[in-house]
PDB file of C-alpha atoms in Angstrom:
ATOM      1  CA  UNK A   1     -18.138  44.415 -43.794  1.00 60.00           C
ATOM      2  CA  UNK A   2     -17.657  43.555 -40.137  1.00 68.00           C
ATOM      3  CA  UNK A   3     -19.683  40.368 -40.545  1.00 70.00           C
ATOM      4  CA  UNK A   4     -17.418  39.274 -43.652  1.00 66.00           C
ATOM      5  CA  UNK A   5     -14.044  40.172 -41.536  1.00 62.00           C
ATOM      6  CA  UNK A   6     -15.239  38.386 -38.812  1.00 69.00           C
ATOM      7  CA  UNK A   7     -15.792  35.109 -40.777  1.00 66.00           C
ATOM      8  CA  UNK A   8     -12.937  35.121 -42.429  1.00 63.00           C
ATOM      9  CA  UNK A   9     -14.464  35.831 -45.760  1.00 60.00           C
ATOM     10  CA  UNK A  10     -12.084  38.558 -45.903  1.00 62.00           C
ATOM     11  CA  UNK A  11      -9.157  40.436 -44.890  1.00 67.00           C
ATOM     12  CA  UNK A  12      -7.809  43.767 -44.608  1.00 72.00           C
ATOM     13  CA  UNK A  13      -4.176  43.031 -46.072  1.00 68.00           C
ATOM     14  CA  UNK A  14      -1.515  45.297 -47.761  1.00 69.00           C
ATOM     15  CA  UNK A  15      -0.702  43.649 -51.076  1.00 68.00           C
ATOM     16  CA  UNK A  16       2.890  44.148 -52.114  1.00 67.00           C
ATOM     17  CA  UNK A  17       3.566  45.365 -55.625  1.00 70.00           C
ATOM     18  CA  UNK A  18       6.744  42.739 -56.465  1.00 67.00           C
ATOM     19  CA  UNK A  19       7.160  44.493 -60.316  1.00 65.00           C
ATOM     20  CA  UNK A  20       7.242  48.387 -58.821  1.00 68.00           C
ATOM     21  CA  UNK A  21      11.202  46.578 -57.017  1.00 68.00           C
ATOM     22  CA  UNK A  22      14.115  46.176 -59.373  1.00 68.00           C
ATOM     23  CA  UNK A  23      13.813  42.698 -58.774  1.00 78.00           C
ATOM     24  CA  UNK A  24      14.619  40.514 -61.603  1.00 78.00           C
ATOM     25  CA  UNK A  25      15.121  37.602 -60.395  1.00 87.00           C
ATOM     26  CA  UNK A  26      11.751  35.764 -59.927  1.00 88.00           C
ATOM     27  CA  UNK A  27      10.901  32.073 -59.285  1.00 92.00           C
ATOM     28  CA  UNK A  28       8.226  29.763 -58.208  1.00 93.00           C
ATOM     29  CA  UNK A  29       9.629  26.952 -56.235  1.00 95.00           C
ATOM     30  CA  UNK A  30       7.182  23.524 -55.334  1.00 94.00           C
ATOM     31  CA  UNK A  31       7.895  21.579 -51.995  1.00 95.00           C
ATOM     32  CA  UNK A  32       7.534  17.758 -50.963  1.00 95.00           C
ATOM     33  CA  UNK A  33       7.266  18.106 -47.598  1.00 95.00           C
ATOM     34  CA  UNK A  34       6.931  15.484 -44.696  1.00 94.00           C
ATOM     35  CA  UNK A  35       3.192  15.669 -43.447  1.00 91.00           C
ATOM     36  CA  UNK A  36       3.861  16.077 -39.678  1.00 93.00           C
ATOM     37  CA  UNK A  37       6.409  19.344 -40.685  1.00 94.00           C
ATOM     38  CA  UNK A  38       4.050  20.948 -43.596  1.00 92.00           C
ATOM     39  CA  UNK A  39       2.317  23.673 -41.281  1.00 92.00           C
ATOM     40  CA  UNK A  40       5.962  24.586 -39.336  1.00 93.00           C
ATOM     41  CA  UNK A  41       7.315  25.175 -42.804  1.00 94.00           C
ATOM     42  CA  UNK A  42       4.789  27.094 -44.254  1.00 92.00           C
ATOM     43  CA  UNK A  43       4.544  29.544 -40.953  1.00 90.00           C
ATOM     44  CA  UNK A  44       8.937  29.723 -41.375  1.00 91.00           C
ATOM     45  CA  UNK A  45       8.286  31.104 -44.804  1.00 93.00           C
ATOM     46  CA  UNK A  46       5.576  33.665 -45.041  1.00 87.00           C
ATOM     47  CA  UNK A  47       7.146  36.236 -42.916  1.00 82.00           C
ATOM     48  CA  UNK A  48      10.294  36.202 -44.981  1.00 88.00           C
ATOM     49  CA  UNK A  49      10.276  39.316 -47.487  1.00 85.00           C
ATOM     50  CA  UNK A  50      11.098  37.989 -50.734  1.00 88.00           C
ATOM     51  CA  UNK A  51       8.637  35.403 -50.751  1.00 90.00           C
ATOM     52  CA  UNK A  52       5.586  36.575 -52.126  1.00 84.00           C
ATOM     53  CA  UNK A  53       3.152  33.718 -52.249  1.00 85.00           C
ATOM     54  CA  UNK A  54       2.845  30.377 -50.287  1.00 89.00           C
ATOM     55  CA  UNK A  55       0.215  28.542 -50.929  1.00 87.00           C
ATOM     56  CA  UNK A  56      -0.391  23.930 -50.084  1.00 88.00           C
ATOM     57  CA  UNK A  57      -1.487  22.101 -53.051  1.00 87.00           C
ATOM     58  CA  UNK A  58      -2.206  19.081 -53.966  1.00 85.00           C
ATOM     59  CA  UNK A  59      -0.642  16.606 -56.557  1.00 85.00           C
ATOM     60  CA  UNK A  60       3.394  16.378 -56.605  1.00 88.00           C
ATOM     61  CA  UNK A  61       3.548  19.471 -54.442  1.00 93.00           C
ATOM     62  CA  UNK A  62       2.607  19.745 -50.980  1.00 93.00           C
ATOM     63  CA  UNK A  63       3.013  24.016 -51.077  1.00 93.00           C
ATOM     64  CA  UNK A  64       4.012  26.499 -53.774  1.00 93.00           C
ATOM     65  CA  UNK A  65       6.179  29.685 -53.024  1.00 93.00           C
ATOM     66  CA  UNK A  66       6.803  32.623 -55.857  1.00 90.00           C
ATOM     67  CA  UNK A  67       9.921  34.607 -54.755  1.00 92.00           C
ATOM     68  CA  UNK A  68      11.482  37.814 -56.017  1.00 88.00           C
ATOM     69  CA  UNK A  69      14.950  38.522 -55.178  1.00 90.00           C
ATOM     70  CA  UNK A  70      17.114  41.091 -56.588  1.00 85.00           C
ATOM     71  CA  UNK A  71      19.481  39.232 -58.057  1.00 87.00           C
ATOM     72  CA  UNK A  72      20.658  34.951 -58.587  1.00 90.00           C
ATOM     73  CA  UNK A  73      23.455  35.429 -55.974  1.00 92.00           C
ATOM     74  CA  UNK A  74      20.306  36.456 -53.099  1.00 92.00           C
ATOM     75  CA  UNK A  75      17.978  33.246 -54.869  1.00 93.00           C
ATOM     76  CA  UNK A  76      21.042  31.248 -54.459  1.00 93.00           C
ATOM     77  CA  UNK A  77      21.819  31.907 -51.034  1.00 95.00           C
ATOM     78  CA  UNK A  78      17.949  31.920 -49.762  1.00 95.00           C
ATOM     79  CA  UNK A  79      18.164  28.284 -51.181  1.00 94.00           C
ATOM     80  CA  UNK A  80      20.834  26.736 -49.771  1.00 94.00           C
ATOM     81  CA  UNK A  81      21.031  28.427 -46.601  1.00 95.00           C
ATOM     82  CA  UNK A  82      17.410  28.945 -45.720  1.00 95.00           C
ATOM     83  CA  UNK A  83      15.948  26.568 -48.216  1.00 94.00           C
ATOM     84  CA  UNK A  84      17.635  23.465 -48.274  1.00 93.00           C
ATOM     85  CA  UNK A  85      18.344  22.637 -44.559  1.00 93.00           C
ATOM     86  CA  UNK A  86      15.214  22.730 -43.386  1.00 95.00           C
ATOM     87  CA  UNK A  87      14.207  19.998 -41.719  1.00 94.00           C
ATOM     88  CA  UNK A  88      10.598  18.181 -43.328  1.00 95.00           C
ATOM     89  CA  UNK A  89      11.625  19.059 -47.091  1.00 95.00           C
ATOM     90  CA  UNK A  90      11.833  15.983 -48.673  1.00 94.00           C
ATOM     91  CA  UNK A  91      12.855  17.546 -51.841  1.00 95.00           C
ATOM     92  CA  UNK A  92      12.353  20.714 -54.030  1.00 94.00           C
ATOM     93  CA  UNK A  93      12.264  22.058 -57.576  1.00 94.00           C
ATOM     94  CA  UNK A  94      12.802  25.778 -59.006  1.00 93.00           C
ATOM     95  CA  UNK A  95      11.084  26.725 -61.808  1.00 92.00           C
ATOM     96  CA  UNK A  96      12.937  30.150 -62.903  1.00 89.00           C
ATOM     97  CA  UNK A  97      10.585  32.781 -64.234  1.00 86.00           C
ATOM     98  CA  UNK A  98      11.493  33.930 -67.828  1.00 81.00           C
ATOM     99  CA  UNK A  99       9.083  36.969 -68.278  1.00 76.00           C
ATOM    100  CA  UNK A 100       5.531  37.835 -66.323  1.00 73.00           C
ATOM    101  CA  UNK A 101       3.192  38.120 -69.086  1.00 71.00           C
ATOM    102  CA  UNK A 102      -0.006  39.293 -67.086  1.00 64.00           C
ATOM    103  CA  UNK A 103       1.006  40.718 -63.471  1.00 57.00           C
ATOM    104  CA  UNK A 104      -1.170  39.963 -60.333  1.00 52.00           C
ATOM    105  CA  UNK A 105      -4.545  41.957 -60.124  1.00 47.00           C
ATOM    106  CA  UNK A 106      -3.501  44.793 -58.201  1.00 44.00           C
ATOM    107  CA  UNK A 107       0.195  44.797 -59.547  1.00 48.00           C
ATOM    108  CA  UNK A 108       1.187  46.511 -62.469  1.00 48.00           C
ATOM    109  CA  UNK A 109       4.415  46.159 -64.542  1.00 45.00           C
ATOM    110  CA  UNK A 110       7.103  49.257 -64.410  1.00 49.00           C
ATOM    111  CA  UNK A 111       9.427  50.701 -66.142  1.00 49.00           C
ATOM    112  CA  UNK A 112      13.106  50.768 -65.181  1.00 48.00           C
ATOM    113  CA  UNK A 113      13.367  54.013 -64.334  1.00 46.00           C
ATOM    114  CA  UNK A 114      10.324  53.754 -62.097  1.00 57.00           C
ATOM    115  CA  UNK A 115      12.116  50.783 -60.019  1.00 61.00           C
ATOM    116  CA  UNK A 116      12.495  51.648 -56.081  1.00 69.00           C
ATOM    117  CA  UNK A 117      14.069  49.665 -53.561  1.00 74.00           C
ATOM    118  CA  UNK A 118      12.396  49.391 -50.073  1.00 82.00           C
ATOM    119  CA  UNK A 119      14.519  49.986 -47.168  1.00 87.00           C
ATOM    120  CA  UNK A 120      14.861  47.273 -43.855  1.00 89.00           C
ATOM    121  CA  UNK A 121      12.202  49.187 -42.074  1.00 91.00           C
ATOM    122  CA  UNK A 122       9.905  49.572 -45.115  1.00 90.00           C
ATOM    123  CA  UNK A 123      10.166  45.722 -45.407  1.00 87.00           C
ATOM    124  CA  UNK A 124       9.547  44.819 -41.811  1.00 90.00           C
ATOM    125  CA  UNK A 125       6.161  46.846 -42.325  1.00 90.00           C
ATOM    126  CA  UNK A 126       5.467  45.612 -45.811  1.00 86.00           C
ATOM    127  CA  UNK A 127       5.369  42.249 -43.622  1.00 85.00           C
ATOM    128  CA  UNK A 128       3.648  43.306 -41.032  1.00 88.00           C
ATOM    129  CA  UNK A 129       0.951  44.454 -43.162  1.00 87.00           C
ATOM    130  CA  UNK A 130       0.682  41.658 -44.964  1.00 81.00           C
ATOM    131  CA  UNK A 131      -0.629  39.895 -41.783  1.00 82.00           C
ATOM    132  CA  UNK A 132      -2.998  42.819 -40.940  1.00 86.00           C
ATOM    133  CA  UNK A 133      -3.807  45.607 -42.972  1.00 85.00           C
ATOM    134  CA  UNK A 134      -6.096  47.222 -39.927  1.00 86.00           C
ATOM    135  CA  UNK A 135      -2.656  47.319 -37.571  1.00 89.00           C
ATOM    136  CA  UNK A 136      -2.266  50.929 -35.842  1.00 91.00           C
ATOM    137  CA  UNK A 137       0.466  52.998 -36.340  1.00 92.00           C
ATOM    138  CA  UNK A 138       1.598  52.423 -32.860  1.00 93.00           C
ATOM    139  CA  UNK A 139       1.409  48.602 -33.024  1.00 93.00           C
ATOM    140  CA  UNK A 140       3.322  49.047 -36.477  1.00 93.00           C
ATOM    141  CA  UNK A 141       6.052  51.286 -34.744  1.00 93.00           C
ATOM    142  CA  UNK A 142       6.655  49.094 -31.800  1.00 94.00           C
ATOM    143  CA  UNK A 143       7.125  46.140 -34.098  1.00 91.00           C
ATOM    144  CA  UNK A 144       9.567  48.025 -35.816  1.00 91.00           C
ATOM    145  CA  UNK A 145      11.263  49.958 -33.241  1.00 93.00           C
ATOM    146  CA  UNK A 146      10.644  53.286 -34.935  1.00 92.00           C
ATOM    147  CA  UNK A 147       9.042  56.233 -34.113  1.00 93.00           C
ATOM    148  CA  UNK A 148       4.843  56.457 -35.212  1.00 92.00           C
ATOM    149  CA  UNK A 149       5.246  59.655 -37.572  1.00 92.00           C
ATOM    150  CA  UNK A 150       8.311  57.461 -38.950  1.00 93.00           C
ATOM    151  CA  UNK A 151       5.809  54.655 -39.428  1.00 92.00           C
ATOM    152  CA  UNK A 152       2.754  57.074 -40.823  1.00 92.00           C
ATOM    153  CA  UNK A 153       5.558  59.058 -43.519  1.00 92.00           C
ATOM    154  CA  UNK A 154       6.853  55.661 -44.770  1.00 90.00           C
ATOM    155  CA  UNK A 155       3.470  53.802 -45.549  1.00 90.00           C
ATOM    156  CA  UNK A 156       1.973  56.884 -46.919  1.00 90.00           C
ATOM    157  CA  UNK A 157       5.591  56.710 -49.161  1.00 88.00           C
ATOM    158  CA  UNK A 158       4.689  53.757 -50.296  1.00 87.00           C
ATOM    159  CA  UNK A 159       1.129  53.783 -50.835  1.00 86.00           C
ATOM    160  CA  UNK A 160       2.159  56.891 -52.771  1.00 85.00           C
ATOM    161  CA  UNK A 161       4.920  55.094 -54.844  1.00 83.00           C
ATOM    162  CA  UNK A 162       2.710  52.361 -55.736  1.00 80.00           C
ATOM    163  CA  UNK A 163       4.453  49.438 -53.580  1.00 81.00           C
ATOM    164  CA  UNK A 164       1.790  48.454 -51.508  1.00 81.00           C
ATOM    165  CA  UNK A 165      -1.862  48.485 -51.623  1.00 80.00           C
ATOM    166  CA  UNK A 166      -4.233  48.237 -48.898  1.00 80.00           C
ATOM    167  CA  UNK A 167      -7.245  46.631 -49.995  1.00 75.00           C
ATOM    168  CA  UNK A 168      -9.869  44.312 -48.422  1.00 70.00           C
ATOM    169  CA  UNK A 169      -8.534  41.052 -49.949  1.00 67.00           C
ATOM    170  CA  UNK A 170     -11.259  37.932 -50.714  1.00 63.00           C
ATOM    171  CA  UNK A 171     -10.347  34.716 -49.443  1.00 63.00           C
ATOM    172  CA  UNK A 172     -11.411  32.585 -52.174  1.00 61.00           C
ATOM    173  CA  UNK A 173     -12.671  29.291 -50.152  1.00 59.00           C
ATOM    174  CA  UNK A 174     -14.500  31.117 -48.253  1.00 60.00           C
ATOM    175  CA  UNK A 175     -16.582  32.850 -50.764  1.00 60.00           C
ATOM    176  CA  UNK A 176     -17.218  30.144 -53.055  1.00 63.00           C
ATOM    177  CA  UNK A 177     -14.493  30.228 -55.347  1.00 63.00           C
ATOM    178  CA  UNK A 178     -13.254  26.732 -54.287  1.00 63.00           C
ATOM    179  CA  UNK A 179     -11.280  25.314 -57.240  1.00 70.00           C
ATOM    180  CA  UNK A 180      -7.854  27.083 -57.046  1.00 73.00           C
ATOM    181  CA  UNK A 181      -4.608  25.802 -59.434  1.00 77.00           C
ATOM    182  CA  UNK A 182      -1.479  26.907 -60.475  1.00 77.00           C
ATOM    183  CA  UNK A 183      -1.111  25.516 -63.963  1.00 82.00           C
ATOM    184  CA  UNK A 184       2.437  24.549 -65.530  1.00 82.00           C
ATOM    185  CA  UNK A 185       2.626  24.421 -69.716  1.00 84.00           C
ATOM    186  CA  UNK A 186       5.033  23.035 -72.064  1.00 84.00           C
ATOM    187  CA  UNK A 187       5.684  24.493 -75.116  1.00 83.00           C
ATOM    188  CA  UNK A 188       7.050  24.599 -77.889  1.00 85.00           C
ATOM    189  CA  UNK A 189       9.646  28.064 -77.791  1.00 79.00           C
ATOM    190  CA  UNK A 190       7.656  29.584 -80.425  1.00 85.00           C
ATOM    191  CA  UNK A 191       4.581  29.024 -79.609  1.00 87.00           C
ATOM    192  CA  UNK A 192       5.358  30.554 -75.860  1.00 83.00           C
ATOM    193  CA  UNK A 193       3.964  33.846 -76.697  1.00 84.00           C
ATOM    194  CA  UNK A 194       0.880  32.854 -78.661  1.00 87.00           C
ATOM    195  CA  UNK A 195       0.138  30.754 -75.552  1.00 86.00           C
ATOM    196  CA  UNK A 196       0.573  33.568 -73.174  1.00 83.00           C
ATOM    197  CA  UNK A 197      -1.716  35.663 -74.886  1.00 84.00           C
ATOM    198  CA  UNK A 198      -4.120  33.319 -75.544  1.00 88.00           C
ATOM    199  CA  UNK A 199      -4.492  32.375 -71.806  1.00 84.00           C
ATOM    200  CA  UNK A 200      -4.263  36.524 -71.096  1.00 80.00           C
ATOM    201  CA  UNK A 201      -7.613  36.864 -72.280  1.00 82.00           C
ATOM    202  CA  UNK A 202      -9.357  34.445 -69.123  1.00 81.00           C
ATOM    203  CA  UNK A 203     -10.095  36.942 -66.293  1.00 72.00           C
ATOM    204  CA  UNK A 204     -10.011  33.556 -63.697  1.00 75.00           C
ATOM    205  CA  UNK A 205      -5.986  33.529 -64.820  1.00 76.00           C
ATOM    206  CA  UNK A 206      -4.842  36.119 -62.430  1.00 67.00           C
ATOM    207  CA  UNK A 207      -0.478  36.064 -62.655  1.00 71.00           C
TER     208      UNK A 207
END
């Protein structure tokens, strides 16, 4: 275990649970950056809460974000005030998520009545977990400004609650698994679900 943490093979991450959050409003968003500006971009955007995944790609895309926001008035805002100036982004399309048909590995799909809504301190650690897992409760409260049982009663919370996860997480280029896409489909409107569950059966699909 040591051995694979200390090659990077993998990490000790919390893995956020976007669909346990009453948070309808769900995109994926590609960016054509400027090369010189790509890594300053990427680094602006993975601390910020609602943005679940960043990942650079190849093709018409330099990078890849999926966001979750609670509603089209926050997606709205997040684009043209935090989005849209930056400086580097050549240009930008949103691809608006209609329905998640097979959730992320370690995410599982709610019911409404199950929804909770994370607090500013339970998102600042949500955040700072995502970076390391492995982070003490004391590093975790001063980054915070709370107090450590404050820190310790509000992870367990959410562990509990089934927001986060805290799992050794494999970093797929560095295992092997090389060869890593996200695939766009056009359909015909009635076909959409036989597609969907067609491509639900391939365990290398994975959201």
């Amino acid at each position: 275990l040591n051995k694979m943490l200390a090659d990077g093979t993998i990490a000790i991450q919390s893995l956020l649970n976007p669909f346990k959050m009453n948070y309808p409003c769900k995109a994926v968003i590609g960016l054509d950056m400027e090369a010189p500006h790509v890594n300053t971009i990427i680094e602006r955007f993975t601390d910020h809460f609602f943005v679940t995944m960043v990942l650079t790609s190849f093709g018409r895309y330099d990078a890849m974000m999926i966001v979750n926001f609670p509603n089209n008035e926050e997606l709205y805002h997040f684009i043209k005030n935090e989005l849209h100036p930056v400086d580097g982004i050549r240009d930008y399309e949103i691809f608006l998520v209609n329905e998640v048909v097979k959730p992320y590995r370690l995410s599982t799909l709610n019911r409404p009545e199950d929804f909770l809504v994370p607090d500013e301190i339970d998102q600042k650690l949500i955040v700072a977990l995502e970076k390391n897992g492995r982070a003490s409760y004391e590093v975790l409260a001063n980054i915070v400004n709370v107090s450590i049982p404050t820190v310790h009663r509000k992870i367990n919370q959410m562990v509990q609650d089934n927001i986060i996860k805290i799992r050794a997480v494999v970093r797929a280029s560095r295992s092997g698994l090389r060869s890593n896409a996200i695939i766009t489909i056009q359909c015909k409107p009635e076909n959409a679900d036989d597609v969907c569950n067609t491509l639900m059966e391939y365990p290398q699909i994975y959201l």
